[in-house]
Each structure stands twice: as structure tokens, then as C-alpha cells.
Tab-separated table of C-alpha atoms in Angstrom:
chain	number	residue	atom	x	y	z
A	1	UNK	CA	23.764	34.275	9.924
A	2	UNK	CA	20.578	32.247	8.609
A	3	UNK	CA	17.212	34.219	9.784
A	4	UNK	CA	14.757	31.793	11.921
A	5	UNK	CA	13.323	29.699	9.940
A	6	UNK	CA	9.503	27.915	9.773
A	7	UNK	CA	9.792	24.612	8.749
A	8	UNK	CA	6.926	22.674	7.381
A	9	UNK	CA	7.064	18.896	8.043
A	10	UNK	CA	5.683	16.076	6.316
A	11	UNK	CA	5.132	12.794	7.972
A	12	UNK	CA	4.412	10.068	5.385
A	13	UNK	CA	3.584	6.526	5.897
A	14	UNK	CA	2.613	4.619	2.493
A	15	UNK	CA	3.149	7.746	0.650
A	16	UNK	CA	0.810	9.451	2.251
A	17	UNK	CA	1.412	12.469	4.644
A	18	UNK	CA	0.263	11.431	8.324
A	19	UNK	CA	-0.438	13.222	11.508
A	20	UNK	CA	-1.238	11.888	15.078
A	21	UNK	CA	-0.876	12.719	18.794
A	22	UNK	CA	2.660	11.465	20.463
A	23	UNK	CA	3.290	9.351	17.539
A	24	UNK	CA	0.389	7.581	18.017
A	25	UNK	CA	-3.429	7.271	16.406
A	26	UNK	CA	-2.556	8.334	12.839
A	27	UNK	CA	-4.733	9.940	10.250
A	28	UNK	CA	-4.762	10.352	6.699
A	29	UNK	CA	-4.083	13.756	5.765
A	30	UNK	CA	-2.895	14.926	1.702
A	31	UNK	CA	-0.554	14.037	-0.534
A	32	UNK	CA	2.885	15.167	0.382
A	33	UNK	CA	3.429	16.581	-3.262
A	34	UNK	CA	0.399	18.693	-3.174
A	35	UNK	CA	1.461	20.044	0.660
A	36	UNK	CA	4.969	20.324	-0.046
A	37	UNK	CA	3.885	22.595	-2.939
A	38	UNK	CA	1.257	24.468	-0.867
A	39	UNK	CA	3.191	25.425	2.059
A	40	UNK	CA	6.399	26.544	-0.255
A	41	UNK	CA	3.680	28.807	-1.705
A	42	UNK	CA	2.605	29.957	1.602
A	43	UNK	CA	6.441	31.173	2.289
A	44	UNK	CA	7.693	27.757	4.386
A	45	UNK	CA	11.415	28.596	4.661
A	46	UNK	CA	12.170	24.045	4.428
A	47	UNK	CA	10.129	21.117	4.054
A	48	UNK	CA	11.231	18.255	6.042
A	49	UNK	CA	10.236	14.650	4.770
A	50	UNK	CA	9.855	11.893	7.249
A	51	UNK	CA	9.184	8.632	5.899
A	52	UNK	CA	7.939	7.478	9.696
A	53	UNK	CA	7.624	3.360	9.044
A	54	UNK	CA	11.139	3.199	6.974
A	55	UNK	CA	12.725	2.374	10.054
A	56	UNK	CA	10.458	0.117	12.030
A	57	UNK	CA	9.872	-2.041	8.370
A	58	UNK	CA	13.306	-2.273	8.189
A	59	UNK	CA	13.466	-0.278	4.442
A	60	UNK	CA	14.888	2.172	2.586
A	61	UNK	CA	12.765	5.691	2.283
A	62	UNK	CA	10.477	5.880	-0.569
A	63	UNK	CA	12.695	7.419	-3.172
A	64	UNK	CA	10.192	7.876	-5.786
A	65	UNK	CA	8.022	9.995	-3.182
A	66	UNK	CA	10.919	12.373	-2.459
A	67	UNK	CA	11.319	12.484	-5.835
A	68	UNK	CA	7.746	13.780	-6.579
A	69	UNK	CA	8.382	16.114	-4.052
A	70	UNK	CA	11.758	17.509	-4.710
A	71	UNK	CA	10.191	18.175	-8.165
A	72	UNK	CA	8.033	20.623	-7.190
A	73	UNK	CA	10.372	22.562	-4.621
A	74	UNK	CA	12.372	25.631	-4.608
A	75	UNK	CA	13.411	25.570	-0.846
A	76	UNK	CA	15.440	23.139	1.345
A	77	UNK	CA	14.753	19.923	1.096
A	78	UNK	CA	15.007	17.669	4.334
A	79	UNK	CA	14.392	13.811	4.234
A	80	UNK	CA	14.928	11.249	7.028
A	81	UNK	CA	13.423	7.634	7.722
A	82	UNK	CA	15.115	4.481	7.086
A	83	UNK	CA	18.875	5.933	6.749
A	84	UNK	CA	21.510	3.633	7.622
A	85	UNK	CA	24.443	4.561	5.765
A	86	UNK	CA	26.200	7.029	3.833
A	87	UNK	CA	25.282	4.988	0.497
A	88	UNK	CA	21.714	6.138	1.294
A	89	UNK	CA	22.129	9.197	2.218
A	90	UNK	CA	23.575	9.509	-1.203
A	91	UNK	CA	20.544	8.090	-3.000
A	92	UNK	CA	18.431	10.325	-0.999
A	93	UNK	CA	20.523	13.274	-2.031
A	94	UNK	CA	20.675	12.198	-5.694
A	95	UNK	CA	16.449	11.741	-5.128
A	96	UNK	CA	16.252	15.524	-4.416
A	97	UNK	CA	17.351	16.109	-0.932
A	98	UNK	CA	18.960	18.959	-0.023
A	99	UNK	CA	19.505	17.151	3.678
A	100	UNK	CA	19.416	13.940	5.327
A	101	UNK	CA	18.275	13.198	8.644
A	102	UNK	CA	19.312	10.307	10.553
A	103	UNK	CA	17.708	9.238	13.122
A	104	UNK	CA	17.805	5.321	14.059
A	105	UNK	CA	20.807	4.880	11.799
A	106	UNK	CA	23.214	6.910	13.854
A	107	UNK	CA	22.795	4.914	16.969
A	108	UNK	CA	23.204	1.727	15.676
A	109	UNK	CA	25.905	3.457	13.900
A	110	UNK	CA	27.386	6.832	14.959
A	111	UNK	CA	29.902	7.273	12.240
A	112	UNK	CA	27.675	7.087	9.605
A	113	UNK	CA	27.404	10.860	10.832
A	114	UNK	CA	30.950	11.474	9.986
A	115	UNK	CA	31.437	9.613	6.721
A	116	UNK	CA	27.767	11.340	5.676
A	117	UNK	CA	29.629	14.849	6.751
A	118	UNK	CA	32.431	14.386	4.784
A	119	UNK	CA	31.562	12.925	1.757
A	120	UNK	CA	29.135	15.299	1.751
A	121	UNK	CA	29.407	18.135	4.130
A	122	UNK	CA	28.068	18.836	7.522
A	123	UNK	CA	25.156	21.035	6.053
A	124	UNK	CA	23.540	17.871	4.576
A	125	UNK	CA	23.774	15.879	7.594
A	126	UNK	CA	20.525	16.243	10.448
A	127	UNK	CA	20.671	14.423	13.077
A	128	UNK	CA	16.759	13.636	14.460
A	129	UNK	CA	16.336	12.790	18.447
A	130	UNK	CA	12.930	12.065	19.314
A	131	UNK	CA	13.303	12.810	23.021
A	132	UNK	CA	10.490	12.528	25.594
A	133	UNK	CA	11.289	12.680	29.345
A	134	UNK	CA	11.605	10.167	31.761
A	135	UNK	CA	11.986	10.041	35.682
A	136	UNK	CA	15.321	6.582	35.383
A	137	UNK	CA	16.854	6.128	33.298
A	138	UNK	CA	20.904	5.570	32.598
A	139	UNK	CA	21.798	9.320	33.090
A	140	UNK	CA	19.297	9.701	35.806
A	141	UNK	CA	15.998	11.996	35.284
A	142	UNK	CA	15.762	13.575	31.469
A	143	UNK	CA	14.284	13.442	28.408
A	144	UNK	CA	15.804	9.962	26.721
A	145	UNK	CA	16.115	9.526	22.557
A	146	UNK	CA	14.062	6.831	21.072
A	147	UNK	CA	14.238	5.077	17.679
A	148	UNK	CA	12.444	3.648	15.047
A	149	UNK	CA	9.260	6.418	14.655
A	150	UNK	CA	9.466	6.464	18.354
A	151	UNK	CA	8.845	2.726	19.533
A	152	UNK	CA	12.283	2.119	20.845
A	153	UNK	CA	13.749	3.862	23.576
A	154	UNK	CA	17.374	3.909	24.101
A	155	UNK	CA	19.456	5.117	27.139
A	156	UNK	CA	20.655	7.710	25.137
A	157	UNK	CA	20.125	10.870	27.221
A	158	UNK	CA	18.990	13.697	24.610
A	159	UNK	CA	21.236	16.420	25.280
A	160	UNK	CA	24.362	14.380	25.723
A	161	UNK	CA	23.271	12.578	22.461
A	162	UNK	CA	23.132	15.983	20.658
A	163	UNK	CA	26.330	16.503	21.735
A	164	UNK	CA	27.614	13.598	20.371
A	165	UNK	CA	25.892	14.041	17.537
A	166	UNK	CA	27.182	17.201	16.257
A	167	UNK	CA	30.759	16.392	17.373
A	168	UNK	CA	30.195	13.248	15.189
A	169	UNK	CA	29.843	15.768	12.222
A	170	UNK	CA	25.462	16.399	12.709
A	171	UNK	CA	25.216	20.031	10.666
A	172	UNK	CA	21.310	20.351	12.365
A	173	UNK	CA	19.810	18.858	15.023
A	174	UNK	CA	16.532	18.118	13.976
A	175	UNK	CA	14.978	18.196	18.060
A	176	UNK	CA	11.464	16.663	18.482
A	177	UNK	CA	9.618	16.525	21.822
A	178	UNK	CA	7.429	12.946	22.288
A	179	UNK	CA	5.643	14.507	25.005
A	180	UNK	CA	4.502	17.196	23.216
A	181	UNK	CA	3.669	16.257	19.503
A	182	UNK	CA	0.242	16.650	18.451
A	183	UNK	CA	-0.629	17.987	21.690
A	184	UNK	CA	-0.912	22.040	20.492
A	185	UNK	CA	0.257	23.132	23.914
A	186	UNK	CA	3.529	24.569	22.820
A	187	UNK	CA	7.467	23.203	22.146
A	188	UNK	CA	8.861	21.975	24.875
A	189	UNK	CA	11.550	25.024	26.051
A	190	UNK	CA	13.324	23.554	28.334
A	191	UNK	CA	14.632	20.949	26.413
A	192	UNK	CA	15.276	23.287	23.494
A	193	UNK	CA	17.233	25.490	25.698
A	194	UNK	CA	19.076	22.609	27.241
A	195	UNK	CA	19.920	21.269	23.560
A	196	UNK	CA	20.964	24.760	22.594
A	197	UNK	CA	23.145	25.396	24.661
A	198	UNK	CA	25.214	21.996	24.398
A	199	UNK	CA	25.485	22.406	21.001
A	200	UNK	CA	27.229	24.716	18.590
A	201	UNK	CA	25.448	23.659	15.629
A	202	UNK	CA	21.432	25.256	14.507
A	203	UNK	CA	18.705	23.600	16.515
A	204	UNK	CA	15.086	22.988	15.101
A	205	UNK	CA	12.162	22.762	17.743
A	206	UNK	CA	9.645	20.393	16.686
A	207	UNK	CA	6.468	18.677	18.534
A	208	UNK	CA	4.118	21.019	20.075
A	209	UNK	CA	3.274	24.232	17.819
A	210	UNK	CA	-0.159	25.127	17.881
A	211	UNK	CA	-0.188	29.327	17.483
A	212	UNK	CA	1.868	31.766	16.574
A	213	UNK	CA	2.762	32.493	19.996
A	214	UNK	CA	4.219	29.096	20.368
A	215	UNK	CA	6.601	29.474	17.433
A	216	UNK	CA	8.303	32.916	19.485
A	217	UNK	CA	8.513	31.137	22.299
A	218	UNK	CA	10.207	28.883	20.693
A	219	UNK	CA	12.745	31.700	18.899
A	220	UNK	CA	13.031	34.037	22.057
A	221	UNK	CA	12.262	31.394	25.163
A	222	UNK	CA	13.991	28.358	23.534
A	223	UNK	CA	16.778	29.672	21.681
A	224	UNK	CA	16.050	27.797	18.724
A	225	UNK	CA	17.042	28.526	15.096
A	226	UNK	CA	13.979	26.945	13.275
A	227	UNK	CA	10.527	26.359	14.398
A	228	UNK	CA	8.851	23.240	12.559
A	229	UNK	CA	5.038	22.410	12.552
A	230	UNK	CA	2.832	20.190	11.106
A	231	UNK	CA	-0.726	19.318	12.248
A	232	UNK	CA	-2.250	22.921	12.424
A	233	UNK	CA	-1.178	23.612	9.018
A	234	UNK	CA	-2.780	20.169	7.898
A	235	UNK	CA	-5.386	21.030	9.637
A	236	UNK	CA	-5.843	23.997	7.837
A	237	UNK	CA	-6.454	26.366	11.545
A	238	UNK	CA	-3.451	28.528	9.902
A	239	UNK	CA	-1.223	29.057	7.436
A	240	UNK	CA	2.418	29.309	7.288
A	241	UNK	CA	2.220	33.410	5.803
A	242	UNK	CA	-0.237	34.385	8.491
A	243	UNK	CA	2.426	32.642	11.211
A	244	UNK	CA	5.131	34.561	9.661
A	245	UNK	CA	3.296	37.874	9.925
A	246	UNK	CA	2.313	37.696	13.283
A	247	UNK	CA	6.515	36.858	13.902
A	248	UNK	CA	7.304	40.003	11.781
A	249	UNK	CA	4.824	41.903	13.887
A	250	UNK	CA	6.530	41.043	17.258
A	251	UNK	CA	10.110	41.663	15.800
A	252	UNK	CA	11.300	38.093	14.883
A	253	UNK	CA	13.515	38.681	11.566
A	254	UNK	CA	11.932	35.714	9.287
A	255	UNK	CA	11.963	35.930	5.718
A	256	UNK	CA	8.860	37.571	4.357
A	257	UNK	CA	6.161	35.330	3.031
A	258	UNK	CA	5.498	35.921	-0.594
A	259	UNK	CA	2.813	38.781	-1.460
A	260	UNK	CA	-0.375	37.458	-2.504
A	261	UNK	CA	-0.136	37.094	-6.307
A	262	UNK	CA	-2.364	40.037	-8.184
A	263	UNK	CA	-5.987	39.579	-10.137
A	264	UNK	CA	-5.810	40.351	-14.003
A	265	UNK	CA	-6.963	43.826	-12.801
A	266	UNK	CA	-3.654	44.456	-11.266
A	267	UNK	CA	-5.482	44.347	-7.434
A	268	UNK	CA	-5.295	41.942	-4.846
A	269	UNK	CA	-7.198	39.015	-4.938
């Protein structure tokens, strides 16, 4: 069974890694090379790659970014944005990516799930919902998928979508809360739990995470299997080994981040 995992994510937009506040009011903030590299050395268990405009510019993902950055990686590599078939999930594979995530592509499309799972096997196939909730909707009160970085909603009802998903042949579901991204106040647990317990497959909790406290919460409240976070790492308020300690410390099983390397004395730096 895979420990919990932290998951670093990279939103880029113009090759540039980008962070905002319920997909809105975007900043500038590194290179995703450079933070792919840093937060691997920091003891990230994944790096997911979001090229967040792919979609809504109606393009391909930026191949010769996730190249740069598969270059530099030993862990998982997760790339979505602008997926609409299994011939680019293939050239996103053949880039460097160790997974695909689909997001827009799959509704429009829900097979490309299947044909992506078995040409190449479940485990590179994510399937990204971008949920936030709503009071109508088709299905009645819920939290409702949207597409394209979050500027279409569809009447896709999250957790039935999940299901669908993963039945489709979705390894991951790669579960982001609209209503909480940016906002630091926590992943939203409900709908983690709700997702988690529809689906069979691992579910990461994204949108939200801004302590350590949020991230168990996420493991012991929400069920989920992965934790990702962005802006407080970008941020630089913490880092993805200090996280990870205080998780060891209140018994969650994640792989240990990497000592600190040692001085040409042979001490600690």
C-alpha cells in the first residue's frame, strides 16, 4: 500500500509557475524547473504540472517545459492541461511524464480515459475535477466540476463524476476544491470524504492547505491518499521537510524527507 503522499504542484501559465486565490488574480511566482527541483530536494513525494491556459487557448501543454522539468526529477511526474486524447497523453508521457491528468478532455470525451488506461495503464491516467459547490444545479445541491482552468462549469456533479471517472479507467483522482484554493483555510473534507468513499481508486486533496495541521486533516478527517499544496510553499511560509516532520510527529506514515546534506566537516550545516 503507497504511504500518504505530499504532492507539490506547479501551476504554469507562459512557462511560468503561477499562484492565485480561487483561480483567480494570478501572480508570478519561479520557474517551474528551479521549484520542481527545490521541492524534490525538500522530500516532495510528486510534482504535479498544470499547464492552467492549455485548455482555455485551445493548445497542447508546453512540452518543452515538462521537458525541462522531467529533466531534473527523480519522483513522479504528473502533467495535465490541454489533454484531449490519448495521442497526447502519449507525447506528454514520451516528454517526461510519469502521469497524465485530464481534466477538460474527459468530458468532452470520456473514453479518452479508457483508451489512455489501456494503452497505457490505469496508473498513468489522473483524472482532475475542479469542483466548487453550488446550491442548483442538475443533481440538486453539491459541489459541480468545471472545465477549462475553472471558467466553465458543467452539470457534472463531482462525486458522481469521480465515479465515472475511475470506472472509465481514471488510476487517481486528482480532487481540487474552487472554493477553497488559495484561501489557506484548510481542504475541503467533506468533499474529500464524499469522493473517497465513491471511489475505489487513490484520492489527492488539493485547494486549501495552509499548515501542517491542514494536511492531517486531510489524511485522518478526509480520507485522502495524497495531500497537494502549492502557494505556502511558493510563498516560502514552509517547506515541504518541515510539513513532513510535523506528520511524522503526529503518527502519519509519510516517507521521510531527506537528511540535511553534511558540511565538509562532517556536521550539519
Amino acid at each position: 500500500m503507497l504511504r500518504p503522499r505530499v504532492i507539490a504542484c506547479l501551476d504554469v501559465k507562459d512557462g511560468r509557475v503561477v499562484k492565485g486565490t480561487k483561480f483567480v488574480d494570478l501572480r508570478d511566482v519561479g520557474d517551474p524547473v528551479e521549484l520542481a527541483h527545490r521541492y524534490e530536494e525538500e522530500g516532495a513525494d510528486e510534482i504535479v504540472f498544470l499547464d492552467i491556459s492549455a485548455s482555455h487557448e485551445g493548445r497542447g501543454t508546453l512540452l518543452e517545459t515538462v521537458r525541462r522539468t522531467a529533466e531534473v526529477l527523480f519522483i513522479p511526474l504528473t502533467v495535465g492541461g490541454g489533454v484531449r486524447t490519448e495521442h497526447d497523453m502519449n507525447a506528454l508521457l514520451r516528454a517526461g511524464a510519469d502521469k497524465v491528468s485530464v481534466n477538460s478532455g474527459a468530458v468532452r470525451d470520456p473514453e479518452v480515459l479508457t483508451r489512455g488506461a489501456r494503452l497505457f495503464g490505469s496508473q498513468c491516467v489522473v483524472a482532475s475535477i475542479d469542483a466548487a459547490r453550488s446550491a442548483e444545479g442538475a443533481h440538486g445541491p453539491g459541489w459541480y466540476h468545471h472545465t477549462h482552468g475553472g471558467r466553465k462549469r458543467t452539470e457534472l456533479e463531482a462525486v458522481r463524476w469521480a465515479r465515472e471517472c475511475a470506472e472509465r479507467g481514471a488510476g487517481e483522482i486528482l480532487l481540487t476544491s474552487m472554493d477553497r484554493d488559495g484561501v489557506r483555510t484548510g481542504y475541503d473534507l467533506e468533499l474529500t470524504r464524499a469522493v473517497g468513499e465513491a471511489v475505489s481508486v487513490p484520492v489527492i486533496a488539493s485547494g486549501g492547505a495552509g499548515a501542517a495541521e491542514h494536511l492531517r486533516d486531510g489524511f485522518v478527517e478526509g480520507g485522502a491518499d495524497a495531500v497537494l499544496l502549492a502557494g505556502i510553499l511558493h510563498d516560502g511560509l514552509t517547506t515541504v521537510t518541515a510539513l513532513k516532520e510535523a506528520l511524522a510527529g503526529w503518527g502519519i506514515p509519510v516517507r521521510p524527507a531527506p537528511a540535511a546534506p553534511a558540511t565538509a566537516e562532517g556536521g550539519a550545516p
